PDB file of C-alpha atoms and ligand atoms in Angstrom:
ATOM      1  CA  MET A  34      -1.885  20.818  -9.290  1.00  0.00           C
ATOM      2  CA  LYS A  35       1.452  19.620  -9.872  1.00  0.00           C
ATOM      3  CA  ILE A  36       2.051  16.016  -7.962  1.00  0.00           C
ATOM      4  CA  MET A  37       5.324  14.470  -7.949  1.00  0.00           C
ATOM      5  CA  VAL A  38       5.262  10.516  -7.375  1.00  0.00           C
ATOM      6  CA  THR A  39       8.384   8.949  -5.886  1.00  0.00           C
ATOM      7  CA  GLY A  40       8.610   5.053  -6.662  1.00  0.00           C
ATOM      8  CA  ALA A  41       6.883   5.680  -9.981  1.00  0.00           C
ATOM      9  CA  GLY A  42       8.046   2.396 -11.273  1.00  0.00           C
ATOM     10  CA  GLY A  43       6.148   0.367  -8.544  1.00  0.00           C
ATOM     11  CA  GLN A  44       2.582  -0.898  -8.780  1.00  0.00           C
ATOM     12  CA  LEU A  45       1.069   1.973  -7.222  1.00  0.00           C
ATOM     13  CA  GLY A  46       3.413   4.629  -8.558  1.00  0.00           C
ATOM     14  CA  GLN A  47       2.693   3.409 -12.098  1.00  0.00           C
ATOM     15  CA  GLU A  48      -1.167   3.415 -11.334  1.00  0.00           C
ATOM     16  CA  LEU A  49      -0.966   7.081 -10.130  1.00  0.00           C
ATOM     17  CA  VAL A  50       0.996   8.586 -12.969  1.00  0.00           C
ATOM     18  CA  ARG A  51      -1.524   7.018 -15.458  1.00  0.00           C
ATOM     19  CA  LEU A  52      -4.654   8.500 -13.467  1.00  0.00           C
ATOM     20  CA  PRO A  53      -6.528  10.452 -16.160  1.00  0.00           C
ATOM     21  CA  ARG A  54      -6.848  13.732 -14.228  1.00  0.00           C
ATOM     22  CA  GLU A  55      -7.173  17.000 -16.196  1.00  0.00           C
ATOM     23  CA  ASP A  56      -6.446  19.269 -13.014  1.00  0.00           C
ATOM     24  CA  VAL A  57      -3.267  17.148 -12.171  1.00  0.00           C
ATOM     25  CA  GLU A  58       0.157  17.316 -13.793  1.00  0.00           C
ATOM     26  CA  TRP A  59       2.008  14.193 -13.041  1.00  0.00           C
ATOM     27  CA  ILE A  60       5.656  13.974 -12.482  1.00  0.00           C
ATOM     28  CA  GLY A  61       6.615  10.458 -11.915  1.00  0.00           C
ATOM     29  CA  LEU A  62      10.308   9.731 -10.794  1.00  0.00           C
ATOM     30  CA  ASP A  63      11.163   5.978 -10.637  1.00  0.00           C
ATOM     31  CA  ARG A  64      14.292   4.826  -8.769  1.00  0.00           C
ATOM     32  CA  SER A  65      16.565   5.536 -11.679  1.00  0.00           C
ATOM     33  CA  ARG A  66      15.577   8.924 -11.616  1.00  0.00           C
ATOM     34  CA  LEU A  67      15.309   9.473  -7.719  1.00  0.00           C
ATOM     35  CA  ASP A  68      16.809   7.435  -5.168  1.00  0.00           C
ATOM     36  CA  VAL A  69      15.119   8.326  -1.989  1.00  0.00           C
ATOM     37  CA  ALA A  70      17.957   7.127   0.118  1.00  0.00           C
ATOM     38  CA  ASP A  71      20.068   9.869  -1.306  1.00  0.00           C
ATOM     39  CA  GLY A  72      19.106  13.225   0.660  1.00  0.00           C
ATOM     40  CA  GLU A  73      20.860  15.518  -1.829  1.00  0.00           C
ATOM     41  CA  GLN A  74      19.118  13.978  -4.803  1.00  0.00           C
ATOM     42  CA  CYS A  75      15.605  14.472  -3.198  1.00  0.00           C
ATOM     43  CA  ARG A  76      16.495  18.005  -2.206  1.00  0.00           C
ATOM     44  CA  SER A  77      17.631  18.983  -5.719  1.00  0.00           C
ATOM     45  CA  ALA A  78      14.792  16.923  -7.455  1.00  0.00           C
ATOM     46  CA  VAL A  79      11.979  18.490  -5.376  1.00  0.00           C
ATOM     47  CA  ALA A  80      13.737  21.920  -5.522  1.00  0.00           C
ATOM     48  CA  ALA A  81      13.701  21.786  -9.547  1.00  0.00           C
ATOM     49  CA  ILE A  82      10.165  20.493  -9.769  1.00  0.00           C
ATOM     50  CA  ARG A  83       8.508  22.590  -7.088  1.00  0.00           C
ATOM     51  CA  PRO A  84       5.489  20.148  -6.767  1.00  0.00           C
ATOM     52  CA  ASP A  85       2.318  21.396  -4.965  1.00  0.00           C
ATOM     53  CA  ALA A  86       2.144  17.806  -3.641  1.00  0.00           C
ATOM     54  CA  ILE A  87       4.444  14.654  -3.393  1.00  0.00           C
ATOM     55  CA  ILE A  88       2.922  11.064  -3.113  1.00  0.00           C
ATOM     56  CA  HIS A  89       5.701   9.042  -1.643  1.00  0.00           C
ATOM     57  CA  THR A  90       4.960   5.451  -2.683  1.00  0.00           C
ATOM     58  CA  ALA A  91       8.851   4.311  -2.896  1.00  0.00           C
ATOM     59  CA  ALA A  92       9.640   1.729  -0.520  1.00  0.00           C
ATOM     60  CA  TYR A  93      11.714  -1.262   0.383  1.00  0.00           C
ATOM     61  CA  THR A  94       8.821  -3.680   0.172  1.00  0.00           C
ATOM     62  CA  ALA A  95      10.466  -7.134   0.080  1.00  0.00           C
ATOM     63  CA  VAL A  96       8.845  -8.061   3.717  1.00  0.00           C
ATOM     64  CA  ASP A  97      10.933 -11.254   4.019  1.00  0.00           C
ATOM     65  CA  ARG A  98      14.257 -10.105   2.733  1.00  0.00           C
ATOM     66  CA  ALA A  99      13.934  -6.992   4.952  1.00  0.00           C
ATOM     67  CA  GLU A 100      14.566  -9.426   7.960  1.00  0.00           C
ATOM     68  CA  SER A 101      18.079 -10.124   6.683  1.00  0.00           C
ATOM     69  CA  GLU A 102      18.754  -6.674   5.344  1.00  0.00           C
ATOM     70  CA  PRO A 103      17.468  -4.305   8.120  1.00  0.00           C
ATOM     71  CA  GLU A 104      19.821  -1.544   7.279  1.00  0.00           C
ATOM     72  CA  GLU A 105      18.862  -1.268   3.574  1.00  0.00           C
ATOM     73  CA  ALA A 106      15.164  -1.345   4.633  1.00  0.00           C
ATOM     74  CA  TYR A 107      15.849   1.567   7.279  1.00  0.00           C
ATOM     75  CA  ARG A 108      17.769   3.561   4.820  1.00  0.00           C
ATOM     76  CA  VAL A 109      14.914   3.466   2.189  1.00  0.00           C
ATOM     77  CA  ASN A 110      11.650   3.347   4.426  1.00  0.00           C
ATOM     78  CA  ALA A 111      12.851   5.509   7.289  1.00  0.00           C
ATOM     79  CA  LEU A 112      15.870   7.736   6.128  1.00  0.00           C
ATOM     80  CA  GLY A 113      14.324   7.939   2.461  1.00  0.00           C
ATOM     81  CA  THR A 114      10.960   8.822   3.817  1.00  0.00           C
ATOM     82  CA  ARG A 115      12.761  11.702   5.971  1.00  0.00           C
ATOM     83  CA  HIS A 116      14.715  12.986   2.907  1.00  0.00           C
ATOM     84  CA  VAL A 117      11.271  13.212   0.996  1.00  0.00           C
ATOM     85  CA  ALA A 118       9.472  15.010   3.783  1.00  0.00           C
ATOM     86  CA  GLU A 119      12.487  17.451   4.361  1.00  0.00           C
ATOM     87  CA  ALA A 120      12.589  18.360   0.679  1.00  0.00           C
ATOM     88  CA  ALA A 121       8.728  18.744   0.517  1.00  0.00           C
ATOM     89  CA  GLU A 122       8.988  21.201   3.463  1.00  0.00           C
ATOM     90  CA  ALA A 123      11.721  23.233   1.933  1.00  0.00           C
ATOM     91  CA  VAL A 124       9.349  24.137  -0.995  1.00  0.00           C
ATOM     92  CA  GLY A 125       5.947  24.272   0.906  1.00  0.00           C
ATOM     93  CA  ALA A 126       4.765  21.042  -0.674  1.00  0.00           C
ATOM     94  CA  LYS A 127       2.163  18.803   0.735  1.00  0.00           C
ATOM     95  CA  LEU A 128       3.450  15.086   1.528  1.00  0.00           C
ATOM     96  CA  VAL A 129       1.208  11.866   0.970  1.00  0.00           C
ATOM     97  CA  CYS A 130       3.169   9.067   2.554  1.00  0.00           C
ATOM     98  CA  VAL A 131       2.006   5.625   1.790  1.00  0.00           C
ATOM     99  CA  SER A 132       2.325   3.256   4.830  1.00  0.00           C
ATOM    100  CA  THR A 133       1.021  -0.120   5.787  1.00  0.00           C
ATOM    101  CA  ASP A 134      -1.104  -2.510   7.913  1.00  0.00           C
ATOM    102  CA  TYR A 135       2.250  -3.967   9.119  1.00  0.00           C
ATOM    103  CA  VAL A 136       2.695  -1.230  11.588  1.00  0.00           C
ATOM    104  CA  PHE A 137       0.328  -3.191  13.866  1.00  0.00           C
ATOM    105  CA  ASP A 138       0.940  -6.536  15.485  1.00  0.00           C
ATOM    106  CA  GLY A 139      -1.922  -8.404  13.968  1.00  0.00           C
ATOM    107  CA  GLN A 140      -3.290  -9.614  17.196  1.00  0.00           C
ATOM    108  CA  GLY A 141      -6.343  -7.518  17.035  1.00  0.00           C
ATOM    109  CA  THR A 142      -9.897  -8.810  16.415  1.00  0.00           C
ATOM    110  CA  GLU A 143     -11.763  -5.712  15.165  1.00  0.00           C
ATOM    111  CA  PRO A 144     -10.831  -3.164  12.650  1.00  0.00           C
ATOM    112  CA  TYR A 145      -7.628  -1.253  13.862  1.00  0.00           C
ATOM    113  CA  LYS A 146      -8.298   2.487  14.411  1.00  0.00           C
ATOM    114  CA  GLU A 147      -5.741   5.138  13.166  1.00  0.00           C
ATOM    115  CA  GLU A 148      -5.010   5.994  16.699  1.00  0.00           C
ATOM    116  CA  ASP A 149      -4.444   2.363  17.981  1.00  0.00           C
ATOM    117  CA  ALA A 150      -1.022   1.702  19.342  1.00  0.00           C
ATOM    118  CA  ALA A 151       1.363   0.580  16.798  1.00  0.00           C
ATOM    119  CA  ASN A 152       3.494  -2.533  17.547  1.00  0.00           C
ATOM    120  CA  PRO A 153       5.252  -3.764  14.303  1.00  0.00           C
ATOM    121  CA  ARG A 154       6.450  -7.452  14.398  1.00  0.00           C
ATOM    122  CA  THR A 155       8.691  -7.261  11.273  1.00  0.00           C
ATOM    123  CA  VAL A 156      11.886  -5.332   9.994  1.00  0.00           C
ATOM    124  CA  TYR A 157       9.625  -3.858   7.297  1.00  0.00           C
ATOM    125  CA  GLY A 158       6.821  -2.707   9.536  1.00  0.00           C
ATOM    126  CA  ARG A 159       9.127  -1.090  12.132  1.00  0.00           C
ATOM    127  CA  THR A 160      11.032   0.631   9.348  1.00  0.00           C
ATOM    128  CA  LYS A 161       7.756   2.106   7.698  1.00  0.00           C
ATOM    129  CA  LEU A 162       6.445   3.091  11.151  1.00  0.00           C
ATOM    130  CA  GLU A 163       9.690   5.110  11.660  1.00  0.00           C
ATOM    131  CA  GLY A 164       9.126   6.558   8.173  1.00  0.00           C
ATOM    132  CA  GLU A 165       5.742   7.812   9.315  1.00  0.00           C
ATOM    133  CA  ARG A 166       7.245   9.410  12.267  1.00  0.00           C
ATOM    134  CA  LEU A 167       9.959  11.121  10.506  1.00  0.00           C
ATOM    135  CA  ALA A 168       7.531  12.450   7.852  1.00  0.00           C
ATOM    136  CA  LEU A 169       5.308  13.801  10.356  1.00  0.00           C
ATOM    137  CA  GLU A 170       8.269  15.441  12.249  1.00  0.00           C
ATOM    138  CA  ALA A 171       9.910  16.712   9.156  1.00  0.00           C
ATOM    139  CA  CYS A 172       6.920  18.031   7.052  1.00  0.00           C
ATOM    140  CA  SER A 173       4.119  20.395   8.355  1.00  0.00           C
ATOM    141  CA  ARG A 174       1.752  19.296   5.593  1.00  0.00           C
ATOM    142  CA  THR A 175       1.874  15.478   6.111  1.00  0.00           C
ATOM    143  CA  PHE A 176      -0.748  12.884   5.217  1.00  0.00           C
ATOM    144  CA  ILE A 177      -0.195   9.331   6.270  1.00  0.00           C
ATOM    145  CA  ALA A 178      -2.214   6.878   4.374  1.00  0.00           C
ATOM    146  CA  ARG A 179      -1.855   3.103   5.518  1.00  0.00           C
ATOM    147  CA  THR A 180      -2.997   0.595   3.343  1.00  0.00           C
ATOM    148  CA  SER A 181      -3.157  -3.288   2.905  1.00  0.00           C
ATOM    149  CA  TRP A 182      -2.986  -6.105   0.442  1.00  0.00           C
ATOM    150  CA  VAL A 183      -2.328  -4.089  -2.465  1.00  0.00           C
ATOM    151  CA  TYR A 184      -3.048  -5.328  -6.157  1.00  0.00           C
ATOM    152  CA  GLY A 185      -3.550  -3.871  -9.489  1.00  0.00           C
ATOM    153  CA  ALA A 186      -2.399  -4.004 -13.190  1.00  0.00           C
ATOM    154  CA  HIS A 187       1.210  -3.197 -12.652  1.00  0.00           C
ATOM    155  CA  GLY A 188       3.811  -5.274 -10.810  1.00  0.00           C
ATOM    156  CA  ALA A 189       3.616  -8.362  -9.030  1.00  0.00           C
ATOM    157  CA  ASN A 190       0.811  -9.136  -6.551  1.00  0.00           C
ATOM    158  CA  PHE A 191      -1.432 -11.777  -5.094  1.00  0.00           C
ATOM    159  CA  VAL A 192      -4.143 -11.685  -7.846  1.00  0.00           C
ATOM    160  CA  ARG A 193      -1.555 -12.030 -10.703  1.00  0.00           C
ATOM    161  CA  THR A 194       0.349 -14.879  -8.770  1.00  0.00           C
ATOM    162  CA  MET A 195      -3.087 -16.793  -8.348  1.00  0.00           C
ATOM    163  CA  LEU A 196      -4.065 -16.288 -12.052  1.00  0.00           C
ATOM    164  CA  GLN A 197      -0.604 -17.616 -13.021  1.00  0.00           C
ATOM    165  CA  LEU A 198      -0.674 -20.725 -10.547  1.00  0.00           C
ATOM    166  CA  ALA A 199      -4.022 -21.706 -11.777  1.00  0.00           C
ATOM    167  CA  SER A 200      -2.707 -21.833 -15.355  1.00  0.00           C
ATOM    168  CA  GLN A 201      -0.078 -24.415 -14.180  1.00  0.00           C
ATOM    169  CA  HIS A 202      -1.860 -26.128 -11.357  1.00  0.00           C
ATOM    170  CA  SER A 203      -5.458 -27.678 -10.996  1.00  0.00           C
ATOM    171  CA  VAL A 204      -5.118 -27.488  -7.046  1.00  0.00           C
ATOM    172  CA  LEU A 205      -4.045 -24.697  -5.101  1.00  0.00           C
ATOM    173  CA  ARG A 206      -3.485 -24.488  -1.228  1.00  0.00           C
ATOM    174  CA  VAL A 207      -4.144 -20.868   0.144  1.00  0.00           C
ATOM    175  CA  VAL A 208      -3.806 -19.614   3.713  1.00  0.00           C
ATOM    176  CA  ASP A 209      -7.185 -19.322   5.532  1.00  0.00           C
ATOM    177  CA  ASP A 210      -6.249 -17.784   8.886  1.00  0.00           C
ATOM    178  CA  GLN A 211      -5.004 -14.472   8.011  1.00  0.00           C
ATOM    179  CA  ARG A 212      -7.604 -11.630   7.654  1.00  0.00           C
ATOM    180  CA  GLY A 213      -7.177  -8.367   5.889  1.00  0.00           C
ATOM    181  CA  SER A 214      -8.527  -6.065   3.072  1.00  0.00           C
ATOM    182  CA  PRO A 215      -7.485  -6.323  -0.449  1.00  0.00           C
ATOM    183  CA  THR A 216      -7.005  -2.930  -2.060  1.00  0.00           C
ATOM    184  CA  TYR A 217      -6.977  -2.088  -5.730  1.00  0.00           C
ATOM    185  CA  THR A 218      -4.254   0.288  -6.741  1.00  0.00           C
ATOM    186  CA  TYR A 219      -6.833   2.398  -8.798  1.00  0.00           C
ATOM    187  CA  ASP A 220      -9.196   2.988  -5.796  1.00  0.00           C
ATOM    188  CA  LEU A 221      -6.088   3.890  -3.522  1.00  0.00           C
ATOM    189  CA  ALA A 222      -4.600   5.987  -6.162  1.00  0.00           C
ATOM    190  CA  CYS A 223      -7.901   8.040  -6.831  1.00  0.00           C
ATOM    191  CA  PHE A 224      -8.101   8.405  -2.785  1.00  0.00           C
ATOM    192  CA  LEU A 225      -4.517   9.628  -2.561  1.00  0.00           C
ATOM    193  CA  THR A 226      -5.037  12.146  -5.244  1.00  0.00           C
ATOM    194  CA  GLU A 227      -8.112  13.406  -3.749  1.00  0.00           C
ATOM    195  CA  LEU A 228      -6.471  13.728  -0.317  1.00  0.00           C
ATOM    196  CA  ALA A 229      -3.414  15.779  -1.887  1.00  0.00           C
ATOM    197  CA  GLY A 230      -6.023  18.368  -3.080  1.00  0.00           C
ATOM    198  CA  THR A 231      -7.002  19.039   0.617  1.00  0.00           C
ATOM    199  CA  GLU A 232      -5.416  20.404   3.789  1.00  0.00           C
ATOM    200  CA  ARG A 233      -6.925  17.629   6.050  1.00  0.00           C
ATOM    201  CA  TYR A 234      -3.588  16.604   7.089  1.00  0.00           C
ATOM    202  CA  GLY A 235      -3.207  13.407   9.559  1.00  0.00           C
ATOM    203  CA  VAL A 236      -3.235   9.797   9.541  1.00  0.00           C
ATOM    204  CA  TYR A 237      -5.742   7.778   7.460  1.00  0.00           C
ATOM    205  CA  HIS A 238      -6.430   4.121   6.843  1.00  0.00           C
ATOM    206  CA  ALA A 239      -7.213   3.692   3.294  1.00  0.00           C
ATOM    207  CA  SER A 240      -8.047  -0.068   2.074  1.00  0.00           C
ATOM    208  CA  ASN A 241     -11.188  -1.318   0.253  1.00  0.00           C
ATOM    209  CA  GLY A 242     -13.998  -2.048   2.600  1.00  0.00           C
ATOM    210  CA  GLY A 243     -14.768  -5.348   3.978  1.00  0.00           C
ATOM    211  CA  GLU A 244     -12.486  -8.125   5.078  1.00  0.00           C
ATOM    212  CA  CYS A 245     -11.534 -11.690   4.083  1.00  0.00           C
ATOM    213  CA  THR A 246      -8.918 -14.234   4.245  1.00  0.00           C
ATOM    214  CA  TRP A 247      -6.194 -15.005   1.481  1.00  0.00           C
ATOM    215  CA  TYR A 248      -8.288 -18.229   0.718  1.00  0.00           C
ATOM    216  CA  GLU A 249     -11.476 -16.199   0.392  1.00  0.00           C
ATOM    217  CA  PHE A 250      -9.843 -13.674  -1.812  1.00  0.00           C
ATOM    218  CA  ALA A 251      -8.474 -16.405  -4.021  1.00  0.00           C
ATOM    219  CA  LYS A 252     -11.865 -18.083  -4.171  1.00  0.00           C
ATOM    220  CA  ALA A 253     -13.492 -14.655  -5.379  1.00  0.00           C
ATOM    221  CA  ILE A 254     -10.648 -14.287  -7.798  1.00  0.00           C
ATOM    222  CA  PHE A 255     -11.353 -17.539  -9.522  1.00  0.00           C
ATOM    223  CA  GLU A 256     -15.323 -17.212  -9.182  1.00  0.00           C
ATOM    224  CA  ILE A 257     -15.013 -13.800 -10.821  1.00  0.00           C
ATOM    225  CA  SER A 258     -12.569 -14.888 -13.536  1.00  0.00           C
ATOM    226  CA  GLY A 259     -14.663 -18.254 -14.274  1.00  0.00           C
ATOM    227  CA  ILE A 260     -11.653 -20.371 -13.583  1.00  0.00           C
ATOM    228  CA  ASP A 261     -12.047 -23.909 -12.454  1.00  0.00           C
ATOM    229  CA  VAL A 262      -9.414 -24.651  -9.745  1.00  0.00           C
ATOM    230  CA  ARG A 263      -9.709 -26.770  -6.548  1.00  0.00           C
ATOM    231  CA  LEU A 264      -8.626 -24.558  -3.621  1.00  0.00           C
ATOM    232  CA  ILE A 265      -7.706 -26.170  -0.185  1.00  0.00           C
ATOM    233  CA  PRO A 266      -7.607 -23.793   2.839  1.00  0.00           C
ATOM    234  CA  CYS A 267      -4.563 -24.127   4.842  1.00  0.00           C
ATOM    235  CA  THR A 268      -2.819 -22.617   7.872  1.00  0.00           C
ATOM    236  CA  THR A 269       0.031 -19.864   8.036  1.00  0.00           C
ATOM    237  CA  GLU A 270       1.966 -22.614  10.055  1.00  0.00           C
ATOM    238  CA  GLU A 271       2.124 -24.736   6.941  1.00  0.00           C
ATOM    239  CA  PHE A 272       3.784 -21.768   4.903  1.00  0.00           C
ATOM    240  CA  PRO A 273       6.750 -20.643   7.333  1.00  0.00           C
ATOM    241  CA  ARG A 274       8.070 -17.324   6.205  1.00  0.00           C
ATOM    242  CA  PRO A 275      11.202 -15.390   7.660  1.00  0.00           C
ATOM    243  CA  ALA A 276       8.977 -12.340   8.602  1.00  0.00           C
ATOM    244  CA  PRO A 277       5.729 -13.208  10.538  1.00  0.00           C
ATOM    245  CA  ARG A 278       2.522 -12.354   8.967  1.00  0.00           C
ATOM    246  CA  PRO A 279      -0.096 -10.446  10.814  1.00  0.00           C
ATOM    247  CA  ALA A 280      -3.158 -12.738  11.648  1.00  0.00           C
ATOM    248  CA  TYR A 281      -5.625  -9.769  11.624  1.00  0.00           C
ATOM    249  CA  SER A 282      -4.803  -6.617   9.727  1.00  0.00           C
ATOM    250  CA  VAL A 283      -8.177  -5.056   8.816  1.00  0.00           C
ATOM    251  CA  LEU A 284      -7.805  -1.233   8.819  1.00  0.00           C
ATOM    252  CA  GLY A 285     -10.944   0.606  10.107  1.00  0.00           C
ATOM    253  CA  GLN A 286     -11.594   3.901   7.906  1.00  0.00           C
ATOM    254  CA  ARG A 287     -12.797   6.343  10.754  1.00  0.00           C
ATOM    255  CA  ALA A 288     -10.462   9.233   9.906  1.00  0.00           C
ATOM    256  CA  LEU A 289     -11.606   9.133   6.295  1.00  0.00           C
ATOM    257  CA  LEU A 290     -15.139   9.469   7.170  1.00  0.00           C
ATOM    258  CA  ARG A 291     -14.502  11.872  10.064  1.00  0.00           C
ATOM    259  CA  ASN A 292     -12.946  14.273   7.438  1.00  0.00           C
ATOM    260  CA  GLY A 293     -15.551  14.069   4.908  1.00  0.00           C
ATOM    261  CA  PHE A 294     -14.244  11.504   2.397  1.00  0.00           C
ATOM    262  CA  LYS A 295     -16.132   8.738   1.111  1.00  0.00           C
ATOM    263  CA  GLU A 296     -15.167   5.134   2.104  1.00  0.00           C
ATOM    264  CA  LEU A 297     -13.277   2.993  -0.422  1.00  0.00           C
ATOM    265  CA  ARG A 298     -15.682   0.473  -2.141  1.00  0.00           C
ATOM    266  CA  HIS A 299     -16.075  -3.031  -0.943  1.00  0.00           C
ATOM    267  CA  TRP A 300     -12.986  -5.154  -1.882  1.00  0.00           C
ATOM    268  CA  ARG A 301     -15.225  -7.531  -3.963  1.00  0.00           C
ATOM    269  CA  ALA A 302     -16.557  -4.840  -6.029  1.00  0.00           C
ATOM    270  CA  ALA A 303     -13.177  -3.416  -6.636  1.00  0.00           C
ATOM    271  CA  LEU A 304     -11.838  -6.783  -7.628  1.00  0.00           C
ATOM    272  CA  GLU A 305     -14.796  -7.366 -10.178  1.00  0.00           C
ATOM    273  CA  ASP A 306     -13.790  -3.936 -11.577  1.00  0.00           C
ATOM    274  CA  PHE A 307     -10.249  -4.996 -11.998  1.00  0.00           C
ATOM    275  CA  LEU A 308     -10.915  -8.551 -13.372  1.00  0.00           C
ATOM    276  CA  LYS A 309     -13.661  -7.487 -15.743  1.00  0.00           C
ATOM    277  CA  PRO A 310     -12.966  -3.927 -16.830  1.00  0.00           C
ATOM    278  CA  ARG A 311     -15.738  -1.841 -18.043  1.00  0.00           C
ATOM    279  CA  LYS A 312     -16.365  -1.834 -21.874  1.00  0.00           C
TER     280      LYS A 312
HETATM  281  N1  LIG B 536       2.038  -4.153  -1.930  1.00  0.00           N
HETATM  282  C1  LIG B 536       1.279  -4.175  -0.675  1.00  0.00           C
HETATM  283  O1  LIG B 536       0.612  -5.150  -0.584  1.00  0.00           O
HETATM  284  C2  LIG B 536       1.478  -2.996   0.092  1.00  0.00           C
HETATM  285  C3  LIG B 536       0.723  -3.139   1.385  1.00  0.00           C
HETATM  286  C4  LIG B 536       0.516  -1.986   2.393  1.00  0.00           C
HETATM  287  C5  LIG B 536       1.362  -0.924   1.955  1.00  0.00           C
HETATM  288  N2  LIG B 536       2.180  -0.813   0.825  1.00  0.00           N
HETATM  289  C6  LIG B 536       2.947   0.307   0.662  1.00  0.00           C
HETATM  290  O2  LIG B 536       2.451   1.020  -0.583  1.00  0.00           O
HETATM  291  C7  LIG B 536       3.684   1.594  -1.334  1.00  0.00           C
HETATM  292  C8  LIG B 536       3.502   1.208  -2.585  1.00  0.00           C
HETATM  293  O3  LIG B 536       3.805  -0.311  -2.687  1.00  0.00           O
HETATM  294  P1  LIG B 536       3.823  -0.969  -3.999  1.00  0.00           P
HETATM  295  O4  LIG B 536       2.879  -2.142  -3.961  1.00  0.00           O
HETATM  296  O5  LIG B 536       3.553  -0.093  -5.201  1.00  0.00           O
HETATM  297  O6  LIG B 536       5.345  -1.501  -3.944  1.00  0.00           O
HETATM  298  P2  LIG B 536       6.207  -1.818  -5.214  1.00  0.00           P
HETATM  299  O7  LIG B 536       5.785  -2.213  -6.340  1.00  0.00           O
HETATM  300  O8  LIG B 536       7.446  -2.690  -4.622  1.00  0.00           O
HETATM  301  O9  LIG B 536       6.966  -0.366  -5.449  1.00  0.00           O
HETATM  302  C9  LIG B 536       7.904   0.214  -4.652  1.00  0.00           C
HETATM  303  C10 LIG B 536       8.799   1.044  -5.500  1.00  0.00           C
HETATM  304  O10 LIG B 536       9.783   1.631  -4.751  1.00  0.00           O
HETATM  305  C11 LIG B 536      11.106   1.644  -5.508  1.00  0.00           C
HETATM  306  N3  LIG B 536      12.173   1.828  -4.631  1.00  0.00           N
HETATM  307  C12 LIG B 536      12.821   0.983  -3.789  1.00  0.00           C
HETATM  308  N4  LIG B 536      13.809   1.621  -3.152  1.00  0.00           N
HETATM  309  C13 LIG B 536      13.773   2.737  -3.646  1.00  0.00           C
HETATM  310  C14 LIG B 536      14.575   3.892  -3.544  1.00  0.00           C
HETATM  311  N5  LIG B 536      15.819   3.705  -2.661  1.00  0.00           N
HETATM  312  N6  LIG B 536      14.370   4.996  -4.237  1.00  0.00           N
HETATM  313  C15 LIG B 536      13.497   5.206  -5.003  1.00  0.00           C
HETATM  314  N7  LIG B 536      12.499   4.278  -5.273  1.00  0.00           N
HETATM  315  C16 LIG B 536      12.849   3.101  -4.576  1.00  0.00           C
HETATM  316  C17 LIG B 536      10.905   0.207  -6.059  1.00  0.00           C
HETATM  317  O11 LIG B 536      12.039   0.047  -7.156  1.00  0.00           O
HETATM  318  P3  LIG B 536      12.648  -1.271  -7.272  1.00  0.00           P
HETATM  319  O12 LIG B 536      11.460  -2.249  -7.893  1.00  0.00           O
HETATM  320  O13 LIG B 536      13.634  -0.877  -8.397  1.00  0.00           O
HETATM  321  O14 LIG B 536      13.128  -1.953  -6.095  1.00  0.00           O
HETATM  322  C18 LIG B 536       9.623   0.188  -6.593  1.00  0.00           C
HETATM  323  O15 LIG B 536       9.561   0.514  -7.804  1.00  0.00           O
HETATM  324  C19 LIG B 536       4.706   1.178  -0.395  1.00  0.00           C
HETATM  325  O16 LIG B 536       5.092   2.458   0.415  1.00  0.00           O
HETATM  326  C20 LIG B 536       4.328   0.080   0.452  1.00  0.00           C
HETATM  327  O17 LIG B 536       5.087   0.182   1.528  1.00  0.00           O
HETATM  328  C21 LIG B 536       2.041  -1.904   0.024  1.00  0.00           C
END
């Protein structure tokens, strides 16, 4: 199977193209090789590569900056996704579109189901939701995979930020009133690749299992790493940001189970694997 990856320079994209899969030929295109906001570039790249599937990870991911750059976020997350979807459809390729927990309003109290009403509260969330809609409209072989709190070996993320902060400070304050599910790029990349090998199209939630607050996540990071740092729980209000953060963004994985896939493992097991790689 030939799989093309958009946004191959990002943290998920880099993980995907490094996955050792004998049955997969990876063609990773980073932003310098494919700007998804350019429709003609998308058409010609996909027509030349003729992939069996495209895993579309490219996105405008600067959640706070998007509030002051809504046009640019729309151009990449909505129009860019439409371009990739149209190009996929033109060559009969499948499309795996990576989306986000930010399509929900974060007011829930139990894990969001795939069919729950979306109600994004940020520019980022609205443009990603529009990307989902345009992908489903333009490509008849579309999977939408929503994920959350992504971290891994490549690029900036919460785990790396915490480890770096702990090397400079002995006390850290971390938000304890937002709940979600941390997701390891390796587990997500494995699932997206498996998905691309099927024809079970539709909307999926794909986060590691279980849930925690950022404070609990940080506590686990330092416990597993054996780092002694004093953590103080604090509230979202103490860290005002331009884009409001969802208080609750746990994604239930019903579609995954319904379609015969295995749930992604618990977030803590994935974190242990990431921080203490197998010998
Ligand atoms: N990170 C999370 O916590 C999280 C949570 C939920 C969902 N997601 C979704 O997961 C996917 C992967 O995210 P990630 O964490 O890997 O983000 P990332 O590290 O920011 O990667 C996104 C990549 O897309 C590239 N990009 C931006 N504009 C582009 C354009 N016009 N054309 C082509 N490439 C472009 C970026 O390049 P530059 O760096 O050059 O801008 C970057 O390499 C995204 O769809 C994101 O919305 C992420």
